[in-house]
XYZ file of C-alpha atoms in Angstrom:
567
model
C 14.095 -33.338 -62.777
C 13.461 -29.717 -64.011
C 10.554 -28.233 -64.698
C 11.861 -26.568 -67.767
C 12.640 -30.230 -69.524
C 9.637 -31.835 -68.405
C 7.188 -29.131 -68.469
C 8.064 -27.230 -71.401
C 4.378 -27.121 -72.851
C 2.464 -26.876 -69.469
C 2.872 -23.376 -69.262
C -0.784 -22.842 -68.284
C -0.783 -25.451 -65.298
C 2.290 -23.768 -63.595
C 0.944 -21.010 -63.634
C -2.541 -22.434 -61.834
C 0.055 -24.468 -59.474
C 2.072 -21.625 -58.102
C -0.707 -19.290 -57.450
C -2.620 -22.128 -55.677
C 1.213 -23.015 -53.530
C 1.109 -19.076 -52.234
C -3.047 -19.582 -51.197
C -1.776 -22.174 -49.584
C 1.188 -20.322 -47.346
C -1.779 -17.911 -46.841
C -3.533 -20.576 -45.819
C -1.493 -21.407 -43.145
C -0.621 -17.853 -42.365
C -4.316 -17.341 -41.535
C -4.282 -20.741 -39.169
C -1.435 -19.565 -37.126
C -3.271 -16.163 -36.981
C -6.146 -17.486 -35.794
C -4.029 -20.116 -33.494
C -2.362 -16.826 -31.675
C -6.253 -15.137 -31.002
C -6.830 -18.430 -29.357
C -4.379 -18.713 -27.344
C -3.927 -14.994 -26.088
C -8.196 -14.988 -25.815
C -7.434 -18.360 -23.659
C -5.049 -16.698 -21.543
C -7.192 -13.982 -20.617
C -9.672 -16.029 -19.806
C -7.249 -17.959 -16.925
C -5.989 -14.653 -15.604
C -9.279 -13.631 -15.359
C -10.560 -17.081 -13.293
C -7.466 -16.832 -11.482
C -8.084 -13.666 -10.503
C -11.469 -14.067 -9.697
C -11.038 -17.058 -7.028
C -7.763 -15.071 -5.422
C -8.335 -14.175 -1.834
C -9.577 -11.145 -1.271
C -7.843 -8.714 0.854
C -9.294 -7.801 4.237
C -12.038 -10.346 3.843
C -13.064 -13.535 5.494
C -11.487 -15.594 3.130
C -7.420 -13.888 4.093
C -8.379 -15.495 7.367
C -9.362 -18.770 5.950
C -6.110 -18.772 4.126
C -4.221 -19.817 7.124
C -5.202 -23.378 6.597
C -2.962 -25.876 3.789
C -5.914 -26.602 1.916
C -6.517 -22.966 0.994
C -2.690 -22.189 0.594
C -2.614 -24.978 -1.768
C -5.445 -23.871 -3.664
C -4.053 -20.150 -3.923
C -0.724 -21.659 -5.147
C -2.579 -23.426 -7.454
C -4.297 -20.149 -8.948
C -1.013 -18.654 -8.984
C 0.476 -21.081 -11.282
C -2.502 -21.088 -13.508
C -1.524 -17.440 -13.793
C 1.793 -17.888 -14.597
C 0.435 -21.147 -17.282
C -1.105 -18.345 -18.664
C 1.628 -16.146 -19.511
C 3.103 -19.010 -21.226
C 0.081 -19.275 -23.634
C 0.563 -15.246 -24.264
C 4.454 -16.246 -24.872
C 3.385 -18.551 -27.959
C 0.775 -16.300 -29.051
C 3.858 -13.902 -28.937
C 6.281 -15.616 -30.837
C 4.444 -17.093 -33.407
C 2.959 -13.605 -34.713
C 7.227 -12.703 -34.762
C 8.424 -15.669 -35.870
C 5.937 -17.047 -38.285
C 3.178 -14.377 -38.936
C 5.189 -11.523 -39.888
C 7.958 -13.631 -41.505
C 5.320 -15.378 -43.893
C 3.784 -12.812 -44.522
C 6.530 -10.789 -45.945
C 7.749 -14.110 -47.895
C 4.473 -14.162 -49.493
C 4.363 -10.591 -50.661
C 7.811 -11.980 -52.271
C 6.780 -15.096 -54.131
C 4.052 -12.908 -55.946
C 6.565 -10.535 -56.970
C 8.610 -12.902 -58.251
C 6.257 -14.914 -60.038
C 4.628 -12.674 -61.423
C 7.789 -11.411 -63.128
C 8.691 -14.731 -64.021
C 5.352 -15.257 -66.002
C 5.400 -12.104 -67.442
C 9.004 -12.897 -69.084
C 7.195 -15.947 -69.956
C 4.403 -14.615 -71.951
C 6.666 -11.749 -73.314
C 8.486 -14.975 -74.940
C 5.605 -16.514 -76.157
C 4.719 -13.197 -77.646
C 7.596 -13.397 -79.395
C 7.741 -17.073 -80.920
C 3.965 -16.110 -81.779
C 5.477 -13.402 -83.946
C 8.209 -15.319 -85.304
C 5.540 -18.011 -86.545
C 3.263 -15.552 -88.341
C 5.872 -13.745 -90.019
C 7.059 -17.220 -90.672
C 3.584 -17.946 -92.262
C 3.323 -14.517 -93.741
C 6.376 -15.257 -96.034
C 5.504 -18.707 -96.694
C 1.841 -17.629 -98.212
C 3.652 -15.045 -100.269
C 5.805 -17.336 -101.377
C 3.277 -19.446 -102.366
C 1.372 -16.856 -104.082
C 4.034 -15.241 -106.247
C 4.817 -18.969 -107.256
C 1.380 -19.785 -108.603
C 1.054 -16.587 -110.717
C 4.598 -17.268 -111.782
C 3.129 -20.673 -113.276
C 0.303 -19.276 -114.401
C 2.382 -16.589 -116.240
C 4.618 -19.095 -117.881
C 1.440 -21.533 -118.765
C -0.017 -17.731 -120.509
C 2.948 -17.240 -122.423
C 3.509 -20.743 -123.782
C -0.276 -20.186 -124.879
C 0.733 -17.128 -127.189
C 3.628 -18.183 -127.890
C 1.877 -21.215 -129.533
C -0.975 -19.272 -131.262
C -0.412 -18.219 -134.879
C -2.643 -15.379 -134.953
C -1.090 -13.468 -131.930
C 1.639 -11.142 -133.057
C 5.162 -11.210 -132.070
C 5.024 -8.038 -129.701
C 1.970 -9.702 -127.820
C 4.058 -12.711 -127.123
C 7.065 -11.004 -125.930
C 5.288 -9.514 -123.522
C 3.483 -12.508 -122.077
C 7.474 -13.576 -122.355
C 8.768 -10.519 -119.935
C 6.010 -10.827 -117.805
C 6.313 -14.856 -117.040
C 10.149 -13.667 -116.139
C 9.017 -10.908 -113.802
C 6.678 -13.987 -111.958
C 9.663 -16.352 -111.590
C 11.410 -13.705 -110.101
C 8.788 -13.103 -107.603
C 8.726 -16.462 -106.773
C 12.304 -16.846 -106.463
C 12.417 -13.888 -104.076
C 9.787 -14.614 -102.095
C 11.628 -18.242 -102.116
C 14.506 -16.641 -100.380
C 12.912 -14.632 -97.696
C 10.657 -17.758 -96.753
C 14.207 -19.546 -96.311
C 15.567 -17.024 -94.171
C 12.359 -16.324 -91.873
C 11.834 -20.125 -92.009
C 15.502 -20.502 -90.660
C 15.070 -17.435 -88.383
C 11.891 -18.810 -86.675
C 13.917 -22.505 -86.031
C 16.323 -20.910 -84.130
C 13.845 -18.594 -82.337
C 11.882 -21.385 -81.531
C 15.052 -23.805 -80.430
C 15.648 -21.013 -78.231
C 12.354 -20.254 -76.715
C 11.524 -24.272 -75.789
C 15.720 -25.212 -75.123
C 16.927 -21.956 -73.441
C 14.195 -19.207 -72.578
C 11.524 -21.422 -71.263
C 13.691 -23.638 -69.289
C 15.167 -20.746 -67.749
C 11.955 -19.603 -66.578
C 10.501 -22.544 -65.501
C 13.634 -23.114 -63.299
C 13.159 -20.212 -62.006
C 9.653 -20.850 -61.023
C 10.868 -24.117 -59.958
C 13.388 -22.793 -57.759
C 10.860 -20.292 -56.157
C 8.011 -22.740 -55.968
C 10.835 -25.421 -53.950
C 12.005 -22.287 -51.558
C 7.935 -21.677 -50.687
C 7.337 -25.283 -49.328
C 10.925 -25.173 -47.884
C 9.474 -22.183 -46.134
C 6.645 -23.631 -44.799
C 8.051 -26.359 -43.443
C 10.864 -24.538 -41.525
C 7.578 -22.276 -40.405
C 5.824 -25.906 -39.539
C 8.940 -26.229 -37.574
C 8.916 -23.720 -36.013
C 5.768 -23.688 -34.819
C 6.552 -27.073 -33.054
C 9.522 -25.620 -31.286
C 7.756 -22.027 -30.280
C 5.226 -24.884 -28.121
C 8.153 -27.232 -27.259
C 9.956 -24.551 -25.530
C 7.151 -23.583 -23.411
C 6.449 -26.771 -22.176
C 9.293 -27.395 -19.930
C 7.832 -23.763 -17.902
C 4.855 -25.536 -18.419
C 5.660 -28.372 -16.379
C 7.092 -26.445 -13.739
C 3.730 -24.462 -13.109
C 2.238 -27.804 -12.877
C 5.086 -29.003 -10.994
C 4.348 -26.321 -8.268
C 0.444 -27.551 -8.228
C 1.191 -30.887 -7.879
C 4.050 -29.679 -5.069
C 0.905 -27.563 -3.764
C -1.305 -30.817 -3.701
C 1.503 -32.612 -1.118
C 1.899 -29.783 0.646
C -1.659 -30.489 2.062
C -1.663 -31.586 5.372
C -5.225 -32.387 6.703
C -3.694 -32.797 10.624
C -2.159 -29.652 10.632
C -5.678 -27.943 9.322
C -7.725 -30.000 11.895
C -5.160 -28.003 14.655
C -5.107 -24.208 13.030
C -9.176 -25.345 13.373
C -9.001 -26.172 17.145
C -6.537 -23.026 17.285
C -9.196 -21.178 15.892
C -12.407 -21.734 17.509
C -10.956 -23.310 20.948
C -12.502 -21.288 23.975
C -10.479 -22.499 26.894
C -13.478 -23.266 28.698
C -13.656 -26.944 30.612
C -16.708 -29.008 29.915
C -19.456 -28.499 32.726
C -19.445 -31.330 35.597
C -22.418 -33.365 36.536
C -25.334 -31.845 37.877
C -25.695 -32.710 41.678
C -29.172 -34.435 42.816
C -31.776 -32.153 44.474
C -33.649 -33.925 47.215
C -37.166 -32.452 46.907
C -38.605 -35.310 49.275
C -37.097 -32.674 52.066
C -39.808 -30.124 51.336
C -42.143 -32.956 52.035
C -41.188 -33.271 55.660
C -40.899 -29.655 56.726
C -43.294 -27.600 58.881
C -45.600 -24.888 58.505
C -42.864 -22.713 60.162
C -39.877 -23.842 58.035
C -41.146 -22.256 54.990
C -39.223 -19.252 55.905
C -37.772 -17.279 53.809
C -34.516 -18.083 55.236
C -34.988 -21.806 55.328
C -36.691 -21.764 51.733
C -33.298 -19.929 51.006
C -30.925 -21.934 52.825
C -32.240 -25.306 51.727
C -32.576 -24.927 47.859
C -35.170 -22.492 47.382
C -38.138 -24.181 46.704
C -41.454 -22.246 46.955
C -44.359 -25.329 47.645
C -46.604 -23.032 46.063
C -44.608 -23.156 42.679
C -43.280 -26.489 42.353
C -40.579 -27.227 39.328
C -39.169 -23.638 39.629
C -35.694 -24.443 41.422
C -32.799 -22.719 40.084
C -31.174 -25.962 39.350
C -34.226 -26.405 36.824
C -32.768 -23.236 35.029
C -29.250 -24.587 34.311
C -30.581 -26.520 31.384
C -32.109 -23.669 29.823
C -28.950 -22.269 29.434
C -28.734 -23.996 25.929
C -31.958 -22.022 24.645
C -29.471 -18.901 25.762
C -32.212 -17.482 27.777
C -30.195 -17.237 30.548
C -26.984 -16.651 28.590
C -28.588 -13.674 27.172
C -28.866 -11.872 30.950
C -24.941 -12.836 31.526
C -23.789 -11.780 28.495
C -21.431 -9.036 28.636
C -22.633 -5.613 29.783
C -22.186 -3.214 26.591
C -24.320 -2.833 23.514
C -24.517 -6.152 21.754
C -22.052 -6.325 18.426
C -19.425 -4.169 20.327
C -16.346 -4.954 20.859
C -14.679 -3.961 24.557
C -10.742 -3.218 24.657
C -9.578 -6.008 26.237
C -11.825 -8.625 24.370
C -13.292 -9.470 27.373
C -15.962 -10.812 25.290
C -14.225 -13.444 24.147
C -13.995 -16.602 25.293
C -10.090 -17.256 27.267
C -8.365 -19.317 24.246
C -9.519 -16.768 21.980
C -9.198 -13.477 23.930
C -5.258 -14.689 24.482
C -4.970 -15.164 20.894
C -6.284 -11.613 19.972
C -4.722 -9.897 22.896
C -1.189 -11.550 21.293
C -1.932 -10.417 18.090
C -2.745 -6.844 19.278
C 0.539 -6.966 20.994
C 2.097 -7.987 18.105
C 0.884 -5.243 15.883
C 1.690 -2.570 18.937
C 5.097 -3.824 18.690
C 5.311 -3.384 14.969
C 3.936 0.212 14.784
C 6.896 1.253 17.991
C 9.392 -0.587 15.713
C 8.337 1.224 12.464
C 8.506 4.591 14.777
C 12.191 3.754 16.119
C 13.297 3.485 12.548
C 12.085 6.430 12.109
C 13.272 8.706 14.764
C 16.469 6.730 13.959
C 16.605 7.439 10.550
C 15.401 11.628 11.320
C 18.465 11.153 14.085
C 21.154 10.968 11.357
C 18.968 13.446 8.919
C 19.466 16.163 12.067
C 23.029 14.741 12.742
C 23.565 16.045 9.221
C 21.879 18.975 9.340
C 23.934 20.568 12.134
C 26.984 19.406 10.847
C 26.332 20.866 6.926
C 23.720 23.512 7.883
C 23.522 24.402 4.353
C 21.991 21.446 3.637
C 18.760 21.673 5.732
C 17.397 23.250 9.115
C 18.110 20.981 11.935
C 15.002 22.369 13.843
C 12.696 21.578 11.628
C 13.863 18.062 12.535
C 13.767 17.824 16.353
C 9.442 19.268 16.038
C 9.451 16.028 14.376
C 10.980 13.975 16.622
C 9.277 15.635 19.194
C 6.344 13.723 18.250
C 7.607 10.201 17.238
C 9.118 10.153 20.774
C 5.585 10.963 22.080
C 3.969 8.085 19.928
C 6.566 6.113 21.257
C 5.599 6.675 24.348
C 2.308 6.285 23.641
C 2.230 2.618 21.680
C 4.672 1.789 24.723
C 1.412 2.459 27.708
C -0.918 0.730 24.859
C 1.750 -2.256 24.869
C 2.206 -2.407 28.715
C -1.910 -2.619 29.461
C -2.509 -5.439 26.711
C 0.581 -7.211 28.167
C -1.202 -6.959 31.453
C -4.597 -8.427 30.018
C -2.664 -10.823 28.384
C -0.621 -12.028 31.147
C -3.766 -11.854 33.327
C -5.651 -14.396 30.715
C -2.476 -16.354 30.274
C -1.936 -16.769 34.351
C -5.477 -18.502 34.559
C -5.964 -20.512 31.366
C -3.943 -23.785 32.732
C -5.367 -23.502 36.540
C -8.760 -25.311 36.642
C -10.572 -26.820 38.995
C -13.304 -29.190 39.459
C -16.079 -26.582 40.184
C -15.121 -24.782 36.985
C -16.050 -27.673 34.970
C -19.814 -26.247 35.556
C -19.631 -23.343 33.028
C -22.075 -21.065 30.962
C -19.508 -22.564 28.372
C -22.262 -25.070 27.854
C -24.538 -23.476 25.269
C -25.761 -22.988 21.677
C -26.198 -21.067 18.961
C -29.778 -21.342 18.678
C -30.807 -17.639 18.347
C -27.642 -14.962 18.532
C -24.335 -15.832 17.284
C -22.418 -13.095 19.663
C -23.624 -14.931 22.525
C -21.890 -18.120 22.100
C -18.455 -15.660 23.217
C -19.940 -13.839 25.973
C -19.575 -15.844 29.046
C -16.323 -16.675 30.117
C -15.515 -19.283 33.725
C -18.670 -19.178 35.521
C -18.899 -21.405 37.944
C -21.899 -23.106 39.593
C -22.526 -22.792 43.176
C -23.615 -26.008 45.460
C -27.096 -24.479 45.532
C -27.666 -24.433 41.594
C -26.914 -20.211 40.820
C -24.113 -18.711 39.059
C -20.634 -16.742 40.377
C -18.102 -15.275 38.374
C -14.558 -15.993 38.784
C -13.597 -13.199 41.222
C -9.873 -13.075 40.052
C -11.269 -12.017 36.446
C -11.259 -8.331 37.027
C -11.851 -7.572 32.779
C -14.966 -10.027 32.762
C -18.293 -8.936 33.276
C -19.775 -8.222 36.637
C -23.346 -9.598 37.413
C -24.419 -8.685 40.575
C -27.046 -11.121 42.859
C -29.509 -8.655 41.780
C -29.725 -9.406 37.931
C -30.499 -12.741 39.208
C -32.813 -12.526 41.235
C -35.546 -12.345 38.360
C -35.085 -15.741 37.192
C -33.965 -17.555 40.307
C -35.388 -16.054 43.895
C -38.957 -17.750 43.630
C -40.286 -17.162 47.084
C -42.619 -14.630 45.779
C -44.518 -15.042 42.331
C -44.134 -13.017 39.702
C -47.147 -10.075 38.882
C -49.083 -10.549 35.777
C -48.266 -7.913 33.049
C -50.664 -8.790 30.752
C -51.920 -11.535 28.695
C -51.388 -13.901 25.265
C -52.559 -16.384 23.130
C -50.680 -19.490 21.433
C -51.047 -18.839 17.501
C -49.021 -22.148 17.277
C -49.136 -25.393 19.744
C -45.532 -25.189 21.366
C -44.461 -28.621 22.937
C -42.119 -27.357 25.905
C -39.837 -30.396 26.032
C -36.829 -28.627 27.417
C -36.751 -27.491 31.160
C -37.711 -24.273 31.965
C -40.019 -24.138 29.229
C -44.024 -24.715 29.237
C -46.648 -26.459 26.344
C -49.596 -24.573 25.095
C -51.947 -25.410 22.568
C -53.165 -23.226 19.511
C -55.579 -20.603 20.829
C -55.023 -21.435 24.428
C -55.021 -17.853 26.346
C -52.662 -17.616 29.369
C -50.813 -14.993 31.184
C -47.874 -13.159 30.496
C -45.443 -12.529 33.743
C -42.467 -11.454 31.722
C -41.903 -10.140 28.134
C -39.129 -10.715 25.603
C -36.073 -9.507 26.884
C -34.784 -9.494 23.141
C -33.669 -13.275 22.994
C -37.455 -14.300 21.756
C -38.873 -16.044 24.470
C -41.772 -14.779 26.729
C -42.458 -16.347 29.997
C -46.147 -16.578 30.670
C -47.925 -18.844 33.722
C -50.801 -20.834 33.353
C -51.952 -21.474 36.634
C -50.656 -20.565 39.790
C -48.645 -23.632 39.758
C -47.339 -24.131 35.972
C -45.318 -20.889 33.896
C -42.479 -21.034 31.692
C -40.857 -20.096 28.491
C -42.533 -20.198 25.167
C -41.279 -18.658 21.962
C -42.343 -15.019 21.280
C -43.113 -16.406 17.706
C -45.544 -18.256 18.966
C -48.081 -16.334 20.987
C -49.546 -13.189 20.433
C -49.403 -10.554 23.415
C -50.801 -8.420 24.877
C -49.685 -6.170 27.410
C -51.301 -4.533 30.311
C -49.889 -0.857 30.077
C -50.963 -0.227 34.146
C -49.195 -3.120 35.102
C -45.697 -3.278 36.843
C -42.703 -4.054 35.026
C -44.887 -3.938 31.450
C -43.687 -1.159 28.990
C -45.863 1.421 27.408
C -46.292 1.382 23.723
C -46.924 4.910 22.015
């Protein structure tokens, strides 16, 4: 079927049709323009939430890392990253390999058409002429044959009248024969345009036309071939990223059984374990014994050597302490010596699981740093070796200053190396021995007021008579002599009022060691905050205790022992 055969007289609608096929290919050009902003805007936008939920360098989250879960999750993120280059990769290859391709096609097809219509309408020009000269000669012909009939219809008039003279009729005679040879003239050149404009016009609708409706046939046919090799290949630029596709989501999925939730629960134990044994049962205090004594064996000696308890303050034993531990009262006074949120050297802060595991680590990095430094000298070695061999290639001296110094860094990381090995040999001799008194340690507590405290005591052990030791063998802990004690646990002798308070809020004193006051209640205050926000106030000669510094309002006597003064 050609166009030229079957469309000869539809000049008008090709030419509507072929404009509208190229809108159409610039139809589609605009799509996949738009398609390739989508995707590359989409793939910024998943670098960017990758990046944004990566783990941050030097941050809490690189330690949290350690565990599957999180390794998983950052695997994930990584392949999301790389799923996003693939998105770029189409956006890519279909502005190179469809955009600029089409477009340059396009730019074609209107060049050619538009010479293909305007040989079209140059022939139509043409046949247009052709028909009004056609016309043109057949009116004259026309023309010169009516006046030659009414010439010839004049002079058969004269010639019939008697009263015209002879010269009047011969001329009505020569001019009749100048008319029919007008007409047969004008006969003849209607014949030959008439036969001229045939074949013009067999031409234009059999050879011209046809020509250049094939023509726009042919370019009209290679436009949708176009677009559907472009259609094509617009499947094929997404089909080829799929199989990378599948891989990234191959390597989440891998991520996703990679998990392993037993292996987390142990880097958590790992983590957090102290080394510390649960604390023992609490041994039973006879107070009926106090009952039976006399007047004389209220001594201070027997008071001391029989559990310490003063008649005239009953309920302050030191075994009624050990519970208060957990409101970190106590743990507050054991806690490590140095400013609170330092760190010592040894990590003596630390509970034993965890000091072992930083003291390792430090040892670790040490050993790093002196292997880093021994490639070095090594490396400045061979430079010198060099040197002194092919002097004209450097100054050997300038070499040795140099490794002068590693050698004394060296040295150096090597003493740093030797004294954590010690600590860590040290901690690593006494973690497995325990014992059944150490079961009884200030590793009982919470973490009710001040994180840093839940660290700070490490294998105290209870004595039979309720107080606290340390370990003597742990020559990095902290050293707490009987006399930081003796505030809170020798009671032979009450404690001097510093001043006085009153309860703002009622305070119920459920917990040993602590007393209950009512709202407005005014008591007295026998010793302040130490910083751990509790205040230890007596009521009566016979009833004192804890109560939260929150609580009570205070105030101090300035003359009194023990109380600060406030400028």
């Amino acid at each position: 079927m050609s166009w030229g055969t079957e469309l000869w007289d539809q000049f008008d609608n090709l030419e509507k049709h072929t404009q509208w096929g190229i809108e159409v290919l610039e139809k589609y050009i605009k799509f996949v323009k738009e398609r390739t902003e989508i995707e590359i805007n989409y793939a910024k936008q998943l670098r960017n939430l990758s990046k944004k939920y990566q783990t941050k360098k030097n941050s809490k989250e690189e330690e949290e890392s350690k565990y599957t879960s999180c390794k998983a999750f950052q695997n994930t993120l990584n392949e999301m990253n790389d799923y996003a280059g693939q998105h770029e990769v189409i956006s890519e290859n279909m502005t190179s390999q469809i955009m600029v391709d089409l477009t340059r096609c396009v730019q074609e097809f209107k060049q050619e058409r538009k010479s293909h219509f305007h040989e079209g309408r140059k022939a139509q020009q043409h046949i247009e002429t052709c028909w009004k000269q056609l016309e043109a000669s057949k009116r004259r012909f026309e023309r010169d044959c009516k006046e030659a009939d009414r010439a010839q219809q004049y002079f058969e008039k004269m010639d019939a009248d008697i009263n015209v003279t002879k010269a009047d009729v011969e001329k009505a005679r020569q001019q009749a024969q100048i008319r029919h040879q007008m007409a047969d003239d004008s006969k003849g050149d209607y014949s030959s345009v008439l036969l001229k404009f045939n074949r013009e016009q067999h031409e234009h609708y059999h050879t011209h036309i046809p020509a250049i409706f094939q023509k726009l046939q042919d370019m009209e046919e290679k436009r949708i071939a176009r677009m559907g090799e472009s259609l094509k290949t617009y499947a094929d630029i997404d089909r080829r990223v799929i199989p990378i596709i599948g891989k990234c989501l191959d390597g989440i999925t891998k991520s996703a059984e990679s998990i392993n939730e037993k292996q987390d629960s142990q880097t958590v134990i790992e983590a957090f374990k102290s080394g510390f044994e649960p604390p023992g049962d609490i041994d039973f205090e006879d107070f009926t014994q106090s009952i039976k004594r006399t007047v004389s064996d209220t001594s201070l000696t027997n008071t001391r050597s029989e559990g310490k308890t003063d008649p005239k303050v009953p309920g302050k034993s030191r075994g009624k302490l050990w519970p208060f531990i957990k409101k970190n009262k106590l743990s507050l006074k054991l806690c490590f010596g140095f400013h609170q949120g330092a760190t010592p050297e040894d990590f003596s802060n630390l509970p034993p699981e965890q000091r072992r595991k930083k003291l390792q680590q430090k040892v670790d990095e040490l050993n790093k740093d002196i292997q880093k430094e021994i490639d070095q000298r090594d490396a400045l070695t061979k430079m010198k070796d060099v040197y002194m061999k092919n002097p004209q290639m450097g100054d050997a001296a300038s070499v040795t200053q140099k490794l002068v110094e590693i050698g004394n860094n060296i040295e150096k990381l090597r003493v740093e190396v030797h004294k954590f090995e010690s600590w860590l040999a040290e901690v690593e001799g006494r973690l497995p021995v325990r014992n059944d008194n150490s079961r009884r340690q200030s590793g009982l507590y919470e973490t009710q007021n001040a994180a840093p405290v839940n660290n700070c005591v490490q294998d105290r052990e209870s004595s039979p008579d309720g107080s606290y030791t340390e370990d003597q063998s742990q020559e990095t802990e902290v050293k707490v002599t009987p006399t930081e004690f003796d505030d809170d646990f020798d009671d032979e002798e009450p404690l001097p009022t510093i001043g006085t308070c009153k309860a703002l809020y009622p305070f119920d004193g459920e917990n040993e060691g602590t007393i209950s006051v009512t709202e407005g209640e005014v008591l007295n205050v026998i010793e302040e905050d130490k910083g751990d926000g509790w205040t230890r106030i007596r009521r009566n000669e016979d009833e004192e205790g804890y109560v939260p510094t929150s609580y009570i309002e205070v105030y101090l006597d300035k003359n009194a022992k023990g109380a600060k003064t406030y400028i």
